Coordinates of C-alpha atoms in Angstrom, one line a residue:
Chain A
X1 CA -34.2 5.1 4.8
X2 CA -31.2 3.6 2.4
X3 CA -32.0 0.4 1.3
X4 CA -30.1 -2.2 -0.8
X5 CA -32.0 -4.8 -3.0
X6 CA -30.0 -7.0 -5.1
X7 CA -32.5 -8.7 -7.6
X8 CA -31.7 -11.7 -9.7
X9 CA -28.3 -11.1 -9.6
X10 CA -26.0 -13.6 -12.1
X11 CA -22.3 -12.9 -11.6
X12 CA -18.9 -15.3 -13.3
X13 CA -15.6 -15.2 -12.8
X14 CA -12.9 -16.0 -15.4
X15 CA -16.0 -17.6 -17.5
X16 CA -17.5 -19.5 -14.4
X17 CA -20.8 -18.5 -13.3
X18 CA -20.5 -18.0 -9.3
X19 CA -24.0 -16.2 -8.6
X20 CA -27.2 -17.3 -9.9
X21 CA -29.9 -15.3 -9.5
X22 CA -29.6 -14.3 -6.2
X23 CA -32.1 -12.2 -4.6
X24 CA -31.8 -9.9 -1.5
X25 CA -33.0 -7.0 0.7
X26 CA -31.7 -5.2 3.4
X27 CA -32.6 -1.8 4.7
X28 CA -30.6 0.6 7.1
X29 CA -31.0 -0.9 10.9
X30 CA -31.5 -4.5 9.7
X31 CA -29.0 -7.2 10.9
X32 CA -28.9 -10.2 7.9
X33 CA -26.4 -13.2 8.4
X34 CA -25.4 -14.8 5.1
X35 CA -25.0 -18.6 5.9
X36 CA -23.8 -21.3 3.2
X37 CA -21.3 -23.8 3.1
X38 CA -17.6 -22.9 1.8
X39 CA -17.3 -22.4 -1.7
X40 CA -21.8 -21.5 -1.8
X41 CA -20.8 -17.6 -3.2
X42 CA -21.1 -15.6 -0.1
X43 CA -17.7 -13.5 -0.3
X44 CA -18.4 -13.2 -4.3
X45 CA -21.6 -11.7 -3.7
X46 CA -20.2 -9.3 -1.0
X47 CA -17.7 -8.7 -4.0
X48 CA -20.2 -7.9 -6.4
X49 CA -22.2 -5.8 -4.2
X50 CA -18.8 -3.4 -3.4
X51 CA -18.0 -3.8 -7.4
X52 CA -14.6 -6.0 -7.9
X53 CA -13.8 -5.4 -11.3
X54 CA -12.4 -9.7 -11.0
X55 CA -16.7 -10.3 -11.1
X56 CA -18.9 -10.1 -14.2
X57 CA -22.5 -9.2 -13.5
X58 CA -24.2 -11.3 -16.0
X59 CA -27.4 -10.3 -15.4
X60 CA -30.1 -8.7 -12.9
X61 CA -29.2 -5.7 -10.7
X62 CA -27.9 -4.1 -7.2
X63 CA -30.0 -1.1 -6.3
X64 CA -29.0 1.3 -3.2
X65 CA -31.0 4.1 -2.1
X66 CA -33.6 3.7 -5.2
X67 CA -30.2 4.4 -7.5
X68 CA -29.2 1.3 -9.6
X69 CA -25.5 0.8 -8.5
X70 CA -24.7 -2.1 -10.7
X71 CA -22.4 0.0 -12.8
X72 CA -20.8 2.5 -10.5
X73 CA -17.5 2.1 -9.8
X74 CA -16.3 1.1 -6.1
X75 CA -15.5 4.0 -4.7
X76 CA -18.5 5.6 -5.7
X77 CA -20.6 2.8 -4.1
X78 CA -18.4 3.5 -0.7
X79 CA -19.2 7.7 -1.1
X80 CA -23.1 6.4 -0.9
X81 CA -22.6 4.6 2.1
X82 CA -21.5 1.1 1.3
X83 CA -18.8 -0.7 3.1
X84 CA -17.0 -4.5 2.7
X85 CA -14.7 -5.4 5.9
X86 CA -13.1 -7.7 3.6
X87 CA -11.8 -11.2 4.8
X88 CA -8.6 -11.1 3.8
X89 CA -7.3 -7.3 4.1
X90 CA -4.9 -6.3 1.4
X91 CA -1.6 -4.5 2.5
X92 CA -0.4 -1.1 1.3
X93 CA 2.9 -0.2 1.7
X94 CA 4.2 2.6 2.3
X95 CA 0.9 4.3 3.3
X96 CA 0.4 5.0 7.0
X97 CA -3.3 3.7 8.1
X98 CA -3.7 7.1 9.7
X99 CA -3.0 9.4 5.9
X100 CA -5.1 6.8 4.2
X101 CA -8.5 7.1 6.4
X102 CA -7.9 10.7 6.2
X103 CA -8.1 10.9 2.3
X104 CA -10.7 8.5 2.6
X105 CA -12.3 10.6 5.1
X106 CA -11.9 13.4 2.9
X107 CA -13.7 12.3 -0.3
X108 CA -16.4 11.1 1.3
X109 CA -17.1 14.0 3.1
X110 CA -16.0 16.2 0.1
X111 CA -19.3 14.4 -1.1
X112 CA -21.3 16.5 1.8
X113 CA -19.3 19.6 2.0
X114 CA -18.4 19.4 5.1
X115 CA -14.6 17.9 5.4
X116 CA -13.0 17.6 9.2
X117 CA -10.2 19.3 10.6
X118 CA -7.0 17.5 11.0
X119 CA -7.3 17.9 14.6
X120 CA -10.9 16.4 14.9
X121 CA -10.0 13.8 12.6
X122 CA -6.7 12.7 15.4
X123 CA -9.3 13.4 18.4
X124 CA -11.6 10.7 16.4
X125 CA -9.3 8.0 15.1
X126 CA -7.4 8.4 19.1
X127 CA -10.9 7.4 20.4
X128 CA -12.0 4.6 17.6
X129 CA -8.5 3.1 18.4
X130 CA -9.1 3.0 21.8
X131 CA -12.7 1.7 22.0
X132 CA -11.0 -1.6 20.2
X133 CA -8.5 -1.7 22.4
X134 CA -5.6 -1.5 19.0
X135 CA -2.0 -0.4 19.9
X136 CA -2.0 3.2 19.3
X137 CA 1.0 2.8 17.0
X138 CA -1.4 1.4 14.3
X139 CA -2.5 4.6 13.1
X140 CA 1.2 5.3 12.0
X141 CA 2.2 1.7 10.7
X142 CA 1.9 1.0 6.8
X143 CA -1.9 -0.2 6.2
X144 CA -2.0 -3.6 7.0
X145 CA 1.5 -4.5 7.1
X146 CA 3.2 -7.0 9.6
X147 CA -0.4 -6.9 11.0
X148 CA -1.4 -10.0 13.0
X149 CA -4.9 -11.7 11.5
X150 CA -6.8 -10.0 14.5
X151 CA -5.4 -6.7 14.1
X152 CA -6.2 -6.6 10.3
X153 CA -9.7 -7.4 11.4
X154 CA -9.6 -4.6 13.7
X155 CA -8.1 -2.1 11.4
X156 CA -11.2 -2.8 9.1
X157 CA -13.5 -1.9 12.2
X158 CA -11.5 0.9 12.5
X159 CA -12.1 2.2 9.2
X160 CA -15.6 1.3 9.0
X161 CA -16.0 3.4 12.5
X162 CA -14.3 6.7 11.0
X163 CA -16.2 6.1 7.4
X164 CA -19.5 5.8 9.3
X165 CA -21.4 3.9 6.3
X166 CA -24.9 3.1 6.1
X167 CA -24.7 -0.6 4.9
X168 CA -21.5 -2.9 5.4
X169 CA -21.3 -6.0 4.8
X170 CA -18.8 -8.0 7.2
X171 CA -17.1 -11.1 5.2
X172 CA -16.0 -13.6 8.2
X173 CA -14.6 -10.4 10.9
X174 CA -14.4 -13.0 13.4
X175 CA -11.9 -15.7 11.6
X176 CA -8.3 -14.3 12.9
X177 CA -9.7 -13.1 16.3
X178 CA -9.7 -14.6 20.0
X179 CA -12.8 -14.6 22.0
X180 CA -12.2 -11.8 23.6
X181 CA -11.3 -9.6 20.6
X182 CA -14.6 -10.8 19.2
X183 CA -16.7 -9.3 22.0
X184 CA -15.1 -5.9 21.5
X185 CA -15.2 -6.1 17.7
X186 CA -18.7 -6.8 18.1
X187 CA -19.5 -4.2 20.8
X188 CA -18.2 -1.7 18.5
X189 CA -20.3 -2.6 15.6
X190 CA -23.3 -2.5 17.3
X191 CA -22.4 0.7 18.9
X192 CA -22.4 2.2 15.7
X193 CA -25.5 0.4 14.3
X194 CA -27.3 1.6 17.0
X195 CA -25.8 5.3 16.8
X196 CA -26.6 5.6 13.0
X197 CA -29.1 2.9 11.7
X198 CA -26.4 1.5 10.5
X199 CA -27.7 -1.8 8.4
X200 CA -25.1 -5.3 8.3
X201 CA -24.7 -8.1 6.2
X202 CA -23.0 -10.5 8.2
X203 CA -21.1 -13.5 6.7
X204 CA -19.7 -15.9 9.4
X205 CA -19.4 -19.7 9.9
X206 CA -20.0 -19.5 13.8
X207 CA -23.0 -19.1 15.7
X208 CA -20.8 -17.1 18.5
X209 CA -20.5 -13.8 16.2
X210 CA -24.2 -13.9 15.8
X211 CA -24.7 -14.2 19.7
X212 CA -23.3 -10.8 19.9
X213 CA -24.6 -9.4 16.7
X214 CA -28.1 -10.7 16.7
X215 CA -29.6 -11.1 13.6
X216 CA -33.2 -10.2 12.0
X217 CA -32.9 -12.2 8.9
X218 CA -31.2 -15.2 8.5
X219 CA -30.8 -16.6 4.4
X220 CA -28.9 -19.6 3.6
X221 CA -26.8 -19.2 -0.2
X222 CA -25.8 -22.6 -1.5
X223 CA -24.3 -23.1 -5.1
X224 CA -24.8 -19.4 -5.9
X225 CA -28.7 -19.1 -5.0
X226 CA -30.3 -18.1 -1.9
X227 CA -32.1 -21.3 -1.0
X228 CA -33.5 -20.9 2.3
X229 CA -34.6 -18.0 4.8
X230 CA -35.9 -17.2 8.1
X231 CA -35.3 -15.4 11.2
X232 CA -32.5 -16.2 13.9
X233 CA -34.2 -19.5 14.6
X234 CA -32.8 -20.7 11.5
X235 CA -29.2 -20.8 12.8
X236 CA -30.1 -22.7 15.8
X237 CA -31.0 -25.1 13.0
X238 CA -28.3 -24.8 11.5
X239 CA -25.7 -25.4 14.1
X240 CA -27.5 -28.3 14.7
X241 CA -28.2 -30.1 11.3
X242 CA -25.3 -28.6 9.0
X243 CA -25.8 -27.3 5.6
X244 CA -27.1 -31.4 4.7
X245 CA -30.8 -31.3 5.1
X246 CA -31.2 -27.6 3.2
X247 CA -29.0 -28.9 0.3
X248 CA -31.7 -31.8 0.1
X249 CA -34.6 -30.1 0.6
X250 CA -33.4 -27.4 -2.2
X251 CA -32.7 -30.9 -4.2
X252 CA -29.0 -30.3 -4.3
X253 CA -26.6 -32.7 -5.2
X254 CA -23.4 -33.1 -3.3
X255 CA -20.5 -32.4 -6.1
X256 CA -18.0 -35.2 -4.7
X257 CA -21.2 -38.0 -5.7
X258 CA -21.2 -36.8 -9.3
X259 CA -17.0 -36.8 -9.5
X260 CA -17.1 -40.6 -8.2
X261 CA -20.0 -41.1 -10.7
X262 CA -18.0 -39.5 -13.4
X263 CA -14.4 -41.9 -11.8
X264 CA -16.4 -44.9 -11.9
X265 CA -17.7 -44.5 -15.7
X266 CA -14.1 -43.9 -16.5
X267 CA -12.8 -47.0 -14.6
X268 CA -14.9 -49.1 -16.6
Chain B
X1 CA 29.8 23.5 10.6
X2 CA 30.1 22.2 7.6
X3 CA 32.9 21.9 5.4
X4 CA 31.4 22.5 1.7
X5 CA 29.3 23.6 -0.8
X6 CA 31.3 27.0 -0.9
X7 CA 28.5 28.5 -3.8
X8 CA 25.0 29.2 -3.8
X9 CA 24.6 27.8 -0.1
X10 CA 21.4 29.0 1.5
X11 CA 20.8 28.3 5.1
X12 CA 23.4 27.6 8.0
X13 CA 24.3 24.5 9.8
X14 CA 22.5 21.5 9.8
X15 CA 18.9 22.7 10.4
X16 CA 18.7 24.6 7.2
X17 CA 19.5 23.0 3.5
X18 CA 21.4 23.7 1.0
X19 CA 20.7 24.7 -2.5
X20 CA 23.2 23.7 -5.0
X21 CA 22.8 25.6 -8.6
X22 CA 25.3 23.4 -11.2
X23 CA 26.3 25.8 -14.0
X24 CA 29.9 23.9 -14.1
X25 CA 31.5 20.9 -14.9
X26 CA 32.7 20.1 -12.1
X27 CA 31.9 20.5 -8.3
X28 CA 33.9 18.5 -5.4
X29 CA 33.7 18.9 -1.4
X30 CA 34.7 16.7 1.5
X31 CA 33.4 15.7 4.4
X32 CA 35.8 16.0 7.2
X33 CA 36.7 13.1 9.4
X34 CA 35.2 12.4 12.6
X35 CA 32.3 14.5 11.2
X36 CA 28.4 13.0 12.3
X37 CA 26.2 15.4 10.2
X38 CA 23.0 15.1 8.2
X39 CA 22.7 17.2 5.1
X40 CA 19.9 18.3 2.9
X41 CA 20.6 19.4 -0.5
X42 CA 18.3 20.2 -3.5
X43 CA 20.4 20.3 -6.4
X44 CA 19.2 22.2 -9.9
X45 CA 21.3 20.7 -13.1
X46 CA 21.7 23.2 -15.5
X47 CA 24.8 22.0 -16.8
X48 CA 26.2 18.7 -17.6
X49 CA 28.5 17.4 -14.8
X50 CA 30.3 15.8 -12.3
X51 CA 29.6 16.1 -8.4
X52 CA 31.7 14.5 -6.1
X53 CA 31.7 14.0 -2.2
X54 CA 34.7 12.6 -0.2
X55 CA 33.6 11.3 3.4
X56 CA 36.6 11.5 5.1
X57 CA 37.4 8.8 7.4
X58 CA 35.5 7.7 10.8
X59 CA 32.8 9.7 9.9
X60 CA 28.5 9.5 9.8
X61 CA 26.6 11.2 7.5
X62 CA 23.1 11.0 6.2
X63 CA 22.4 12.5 3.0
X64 CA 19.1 13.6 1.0
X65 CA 20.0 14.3 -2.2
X66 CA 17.3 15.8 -4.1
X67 CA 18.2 17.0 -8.0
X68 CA 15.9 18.7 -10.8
X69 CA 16.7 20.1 -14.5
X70 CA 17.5 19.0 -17.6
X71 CA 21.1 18.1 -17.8
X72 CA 22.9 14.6 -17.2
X73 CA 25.3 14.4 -14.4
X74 CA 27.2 12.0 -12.6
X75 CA 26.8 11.9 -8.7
X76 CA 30.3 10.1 -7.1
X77 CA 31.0 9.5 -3.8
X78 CA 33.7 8.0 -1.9
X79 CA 33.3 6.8 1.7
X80 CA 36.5 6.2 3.7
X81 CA 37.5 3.7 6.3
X82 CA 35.5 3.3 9.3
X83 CA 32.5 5.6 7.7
X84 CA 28.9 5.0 6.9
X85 CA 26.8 6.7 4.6
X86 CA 23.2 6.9 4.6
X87 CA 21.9 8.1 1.2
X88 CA 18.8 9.3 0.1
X89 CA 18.5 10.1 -3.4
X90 CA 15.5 11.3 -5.9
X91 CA 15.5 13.2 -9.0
X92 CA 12.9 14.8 -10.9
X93 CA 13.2 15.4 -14.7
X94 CA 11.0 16.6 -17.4
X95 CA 13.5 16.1 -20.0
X96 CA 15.8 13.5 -20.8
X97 CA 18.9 12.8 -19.2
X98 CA 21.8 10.2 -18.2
X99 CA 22.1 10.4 -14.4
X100 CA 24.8 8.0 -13.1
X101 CA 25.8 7.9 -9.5
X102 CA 28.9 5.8 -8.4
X103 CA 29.9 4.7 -4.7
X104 CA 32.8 3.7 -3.8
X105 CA 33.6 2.3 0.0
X106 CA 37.1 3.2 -0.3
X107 CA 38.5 1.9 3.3
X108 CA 37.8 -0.9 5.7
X109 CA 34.4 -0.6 7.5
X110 CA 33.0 1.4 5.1
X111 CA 29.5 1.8 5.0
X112 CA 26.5 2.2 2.6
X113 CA 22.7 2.4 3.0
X114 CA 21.3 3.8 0.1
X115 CA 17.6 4.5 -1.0
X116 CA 16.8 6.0 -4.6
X117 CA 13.4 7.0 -5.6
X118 CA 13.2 7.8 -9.4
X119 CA 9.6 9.0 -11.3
X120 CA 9.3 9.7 -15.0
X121 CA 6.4 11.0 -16.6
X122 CA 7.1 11.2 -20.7
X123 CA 10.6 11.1 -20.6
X124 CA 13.4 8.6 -20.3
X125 CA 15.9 8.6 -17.9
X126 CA 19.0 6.3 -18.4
X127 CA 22.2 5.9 -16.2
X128 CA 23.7 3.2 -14.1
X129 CA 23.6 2.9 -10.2
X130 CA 27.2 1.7 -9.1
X131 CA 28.7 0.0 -6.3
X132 CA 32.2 -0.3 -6.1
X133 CA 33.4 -2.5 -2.8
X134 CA 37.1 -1.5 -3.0
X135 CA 38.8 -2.3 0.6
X136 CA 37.6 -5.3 3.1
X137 CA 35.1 -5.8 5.5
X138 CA 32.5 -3.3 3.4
X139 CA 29.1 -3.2 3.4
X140 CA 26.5 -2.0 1.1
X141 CA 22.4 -2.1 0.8
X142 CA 21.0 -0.2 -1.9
X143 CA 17.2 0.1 -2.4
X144 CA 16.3 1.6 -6.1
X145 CA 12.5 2.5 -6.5
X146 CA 11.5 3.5 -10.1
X147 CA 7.8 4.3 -11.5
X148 CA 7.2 4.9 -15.1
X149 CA 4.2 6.8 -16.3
X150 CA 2.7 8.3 -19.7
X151 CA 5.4 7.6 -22.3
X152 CA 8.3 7.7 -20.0
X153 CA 11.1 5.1 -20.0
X154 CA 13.7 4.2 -17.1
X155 CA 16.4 2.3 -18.4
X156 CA 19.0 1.6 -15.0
X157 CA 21.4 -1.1 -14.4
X158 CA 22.7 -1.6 -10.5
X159 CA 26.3 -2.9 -10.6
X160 CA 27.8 -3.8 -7.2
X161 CA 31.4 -4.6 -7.9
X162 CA 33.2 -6.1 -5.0
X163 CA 37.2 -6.2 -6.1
X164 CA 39.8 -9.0 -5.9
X165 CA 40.8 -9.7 -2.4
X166 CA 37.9 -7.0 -0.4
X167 CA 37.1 -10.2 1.5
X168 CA 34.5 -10.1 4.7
X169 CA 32.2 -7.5 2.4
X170 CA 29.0 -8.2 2.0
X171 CA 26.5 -6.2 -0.7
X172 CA 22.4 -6.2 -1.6
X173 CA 21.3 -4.5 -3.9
X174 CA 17.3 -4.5 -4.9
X175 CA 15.1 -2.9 -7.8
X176 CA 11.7 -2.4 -7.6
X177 CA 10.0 -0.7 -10.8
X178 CA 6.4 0.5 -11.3
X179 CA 4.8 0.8 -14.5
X180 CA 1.9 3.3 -14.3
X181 CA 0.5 3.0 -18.0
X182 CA 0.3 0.8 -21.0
X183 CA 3.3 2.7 -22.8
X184 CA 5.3 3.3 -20.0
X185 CA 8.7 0.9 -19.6
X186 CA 11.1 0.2 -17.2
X187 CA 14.4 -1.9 -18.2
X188 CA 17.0 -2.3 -15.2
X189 CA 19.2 -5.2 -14.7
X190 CA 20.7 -5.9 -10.8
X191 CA 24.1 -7.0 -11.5
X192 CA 27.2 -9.1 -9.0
X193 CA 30.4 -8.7 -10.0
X194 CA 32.4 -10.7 -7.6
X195 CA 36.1 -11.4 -7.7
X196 CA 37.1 -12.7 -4.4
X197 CA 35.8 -15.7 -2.0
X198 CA 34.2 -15.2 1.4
X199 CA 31.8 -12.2 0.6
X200 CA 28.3 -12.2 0.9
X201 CA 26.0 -10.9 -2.2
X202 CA 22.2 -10.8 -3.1
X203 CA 20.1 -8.9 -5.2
X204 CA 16.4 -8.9 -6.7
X205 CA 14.6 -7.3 -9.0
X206 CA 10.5 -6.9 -10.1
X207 CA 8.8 -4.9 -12.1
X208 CA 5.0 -4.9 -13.0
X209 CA 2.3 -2.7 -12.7
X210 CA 0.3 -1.9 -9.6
X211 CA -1.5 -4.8 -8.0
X212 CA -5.4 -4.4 -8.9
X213 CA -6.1 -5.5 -5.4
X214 CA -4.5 -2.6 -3.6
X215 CA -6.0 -0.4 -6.2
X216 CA -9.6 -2.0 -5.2
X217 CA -9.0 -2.4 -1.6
X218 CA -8.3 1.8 -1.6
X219 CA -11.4 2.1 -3.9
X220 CA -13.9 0.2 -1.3
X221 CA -12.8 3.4 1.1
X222 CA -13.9 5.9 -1.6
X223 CA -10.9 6.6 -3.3
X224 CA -11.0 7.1 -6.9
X225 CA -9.0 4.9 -9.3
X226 CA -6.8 8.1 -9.8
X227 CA -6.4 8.6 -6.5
X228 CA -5.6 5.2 -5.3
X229 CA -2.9 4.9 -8.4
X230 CA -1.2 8.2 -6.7
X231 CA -1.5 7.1 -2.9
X232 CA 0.2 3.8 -3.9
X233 CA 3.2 5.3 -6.3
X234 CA 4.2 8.2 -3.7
X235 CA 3.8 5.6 -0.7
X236 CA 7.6 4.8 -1.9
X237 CA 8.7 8.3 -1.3
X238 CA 7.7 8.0 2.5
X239 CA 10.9 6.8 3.4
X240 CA 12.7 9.2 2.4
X241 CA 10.0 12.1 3.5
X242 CA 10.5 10.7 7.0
X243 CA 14.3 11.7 6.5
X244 CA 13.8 15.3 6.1
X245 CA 13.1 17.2 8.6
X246 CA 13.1 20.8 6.9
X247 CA 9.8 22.2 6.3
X248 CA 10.7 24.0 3.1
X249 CA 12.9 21.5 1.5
X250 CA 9.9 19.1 2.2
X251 CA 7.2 20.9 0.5
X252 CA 9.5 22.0 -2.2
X253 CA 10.3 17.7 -2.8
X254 CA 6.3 17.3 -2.9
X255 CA 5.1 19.7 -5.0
X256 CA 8.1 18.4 -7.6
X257 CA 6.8 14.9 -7.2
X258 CA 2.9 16.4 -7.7
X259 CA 4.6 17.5 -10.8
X260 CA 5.7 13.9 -12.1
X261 CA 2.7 12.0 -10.5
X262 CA 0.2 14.1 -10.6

């Protein structure tokens, strides 16, 4: 069973230290929703975890399947089985969706020796296009390109159905999307968790995502370290309290008190 | 039918191509008026010269221009009243040369779309793309896509030149350029000439490297670096890919550009 543990994990960008220490398990099958307030370090981690080259690990180390990953390049995490439906989709022009989940199809599976015919590859992206319910005529337009916010979000469902990984990590899927969108984005992923054990960081603000995509492990990341954890209880607690009380129990200051300390000092 | 390339034609009609072999100085054909054609041609340069192609008026043509070698020439072509041109245009060099290609919309309601695709690897390639408005009510759009790689150097201007009194004509003209490595350069200038009132002009030009984000975003799918770099430089071919529709010509144009990009 693949498992991914991040351990201690200190990452910066441009000099400023984001993560710190972070700690984290998930195996194949689990369901874990990242919660934190904005600007707490969740995307950064996801980041870190599929290997931006913008990140610095500092220090500690991501592990997947017993192999330490913290060095491998991207795509070499993604051939292992790791997957990011990032928030904000990039666009490629000039590369059809349908050529590029091919190639990407293609190394992965040149991985396993076993690569898919042409024609089984259009029989599977026809029916992974259908079961979200996407125009058809996505599989021919540029990759993300003129895409509305909810087709993006699809499209990176859609590659995460034909890539078939065994951990992803989903960085806010459900910002961009109407309600009904959401049920079908979330029908799909757990579809395939349940198909291939399929493990899933979750990173949303909104309890309705994780109505649909229930959670077994619930941690809280504020100010680059995971402060709290439970199970799904601790989003109904959540929802109902705000980020407020964990940030005091943790004993963490709120920023905008020590910039009106700082004003007031200089006023005087 | 169709009225030229009288040498070293291979195919008939307008389903085959045809293969042009310059080992003169000079080589000119017409397009006949009232003619609405699309023609494929895959030019080798062996010699320095000058090809030139007369639409003839009221005419539609759509042409892929594909050329390969190691000599300069000069690609002119006139477009006549009340005729559009749709041109598609890449060359493919391993040595280096001074390709220049010149249109001029000769007559009223003359017509240009043009798209130009141009890859180096190691060599430089210098030239000017030219737009000469020379009657009213013209129009003319020109796209110019250059990548750089290794040691290679581009060095293009585009000049649209609308003349003294061509009112009602209206002219864009853009550059994109692509620099695939730390030694690689690209210099092109998009240039307006305008001498009259009441036209319409606008050009743009950016070059830089390949944005990192792209290059990651293909890498979180599993595509190397290598890879990635590839996809994203031959993604600007596409249009013109989409434009021919001969089997043989097509492969031939991708294994060339497997050559220059790898």
């Amino acid at each position: 069973m693949a498992k991914l543990i991040v351990k201690d994990l200190w990452a910066s960008a441009q000099g400023v230290m984001i993560l710190k220490g972070v700690n984290l398990e998930i195996n194949e099958g689990d369901v874990l929703a990242l919660m934190g307030p904005n600007g707490s370090g969740k995307s950064t981690l996801a980041y870190v975890i599929m290997g931006h080259p913008s990140y610095t690990v500092e220090k500690g180390t991501i592990k997947f399947d017993g192999e330490d990953i913290t060095n491998l390049s991207t795509d070499r995490r993604a051939r292992l089985g790791l997957f990011l439906a990032m928030q904000s989709p990039y666009e490629i022009n000039g590369v059809t969706n349908r050529d590029f989940i091919k190639q990407a199809l293609d190394k992965k599976d040149s991985n396993q020796n076993k690569l898919i015919s042409y024609y089984k590859f259009s029989l599977k992206l026809d029916k992974a296009i259908a079961d979200l319910k996407m125009d058809k005529d996505l599989a021919d337009r540029y990759v993300n390109e003129s895409f509305s916010g909810g087709e993006k979000k699809k499209n990176e469902i859609l590659q995460m159905k034909m890539l078939e990984p065994r951990i992803s990590i989903l960085d806010e899927i459900d910002s961009g999307l109407d309600v009904d969108a959401i049920k079908i984005v979330s029908e799909n992923i757990n579809n395939l968790k349940s198909s291939n054990n399929m493990g899933l960081i979750v990173i949303s603000h909104y309890h309705r995502l994780y109505e649909y995509i229930k959670p077994s492990k619930v941690v809280v990341l504020i100010d680059g370290t995971i402060v709290k954890q439970g199970d799904s209880t601790l989003l109904d607690y959540i929802d109902e309290n705000g980020f407020d009380e964990i940030k005091k129990e943790a004993g963490i200051k709120e920023e905008v008190t020590l910039l009106e300390t700082c004003a007031f000092k200089g006023d005087k | 039918m169709l009225p030229l390339l009288e040498t070293n034609i291979i195919g008939k009609e307008n389903k085959e191509y045809y293969k042009l072999v310059v080992d003169e100085n000079n080589y000119s054909f017409s397009i006949f008026k009232n003619t609405d054609t699309k023609i494929l041609i895959l030019s080798e340069i062996k010699k320095d010269a000058t090809i030139t192609i007369d639409i003839l008026e009221n005419s539609k043509v759509e042409l892929i221009f594909i050329s390969y070698g190691s000599s300069n020439y000069d690609l002119n072509i006139n477009v006549s009243r009340d005729s559009s041109l749709k041109l598609y245009t890449s060359d493919y060099y391993e040595s280096d040369a001074t390709i220049n290609k010149t249109i001029n919309l000769k007559g009223t309601n003359a017509y240009l779309y043009s798209y130009e695709y141009l890859p180096v690897l190691n060599n430089n390639i210098t030239g000017k793309f030219s737009l000469n408005h020379l009657d009213k009510n013209t129009t003319s759009e020109a796209y110019l896509y250059y990548l750089s790689r290794g040691n290679g150097t581009i060095d293009r201007d585009a000049i649209s030149t609308i003349e003294k009194d061509m009112t009602n004509s209206s002219s864009k003209e853009v550059i994109k350029g692509m620099l695939l490595s730390r030694c690689s350069k690209i210099f092109a200038k998009p240039v307006l000439i305008i001498k009259c009132d009441d036209v319409h002009a606008e050009h743009g030009c950016a070059i830089g490297t390949i944005d990192t984000n792209e290059i990651y975003y293909l890498m979180s799918r599993g595509l190397s670096y290598e890879d990635a770099l590839k996809i994203i430089s031959k993604s600007l071919i596409n249009p013109i890919y989409k434009e021919i529709d001969n089997e043989e010509f097509l492969s031939t144009v991708k294994a060339m550009l497997d050559k220059t990009i790898g």
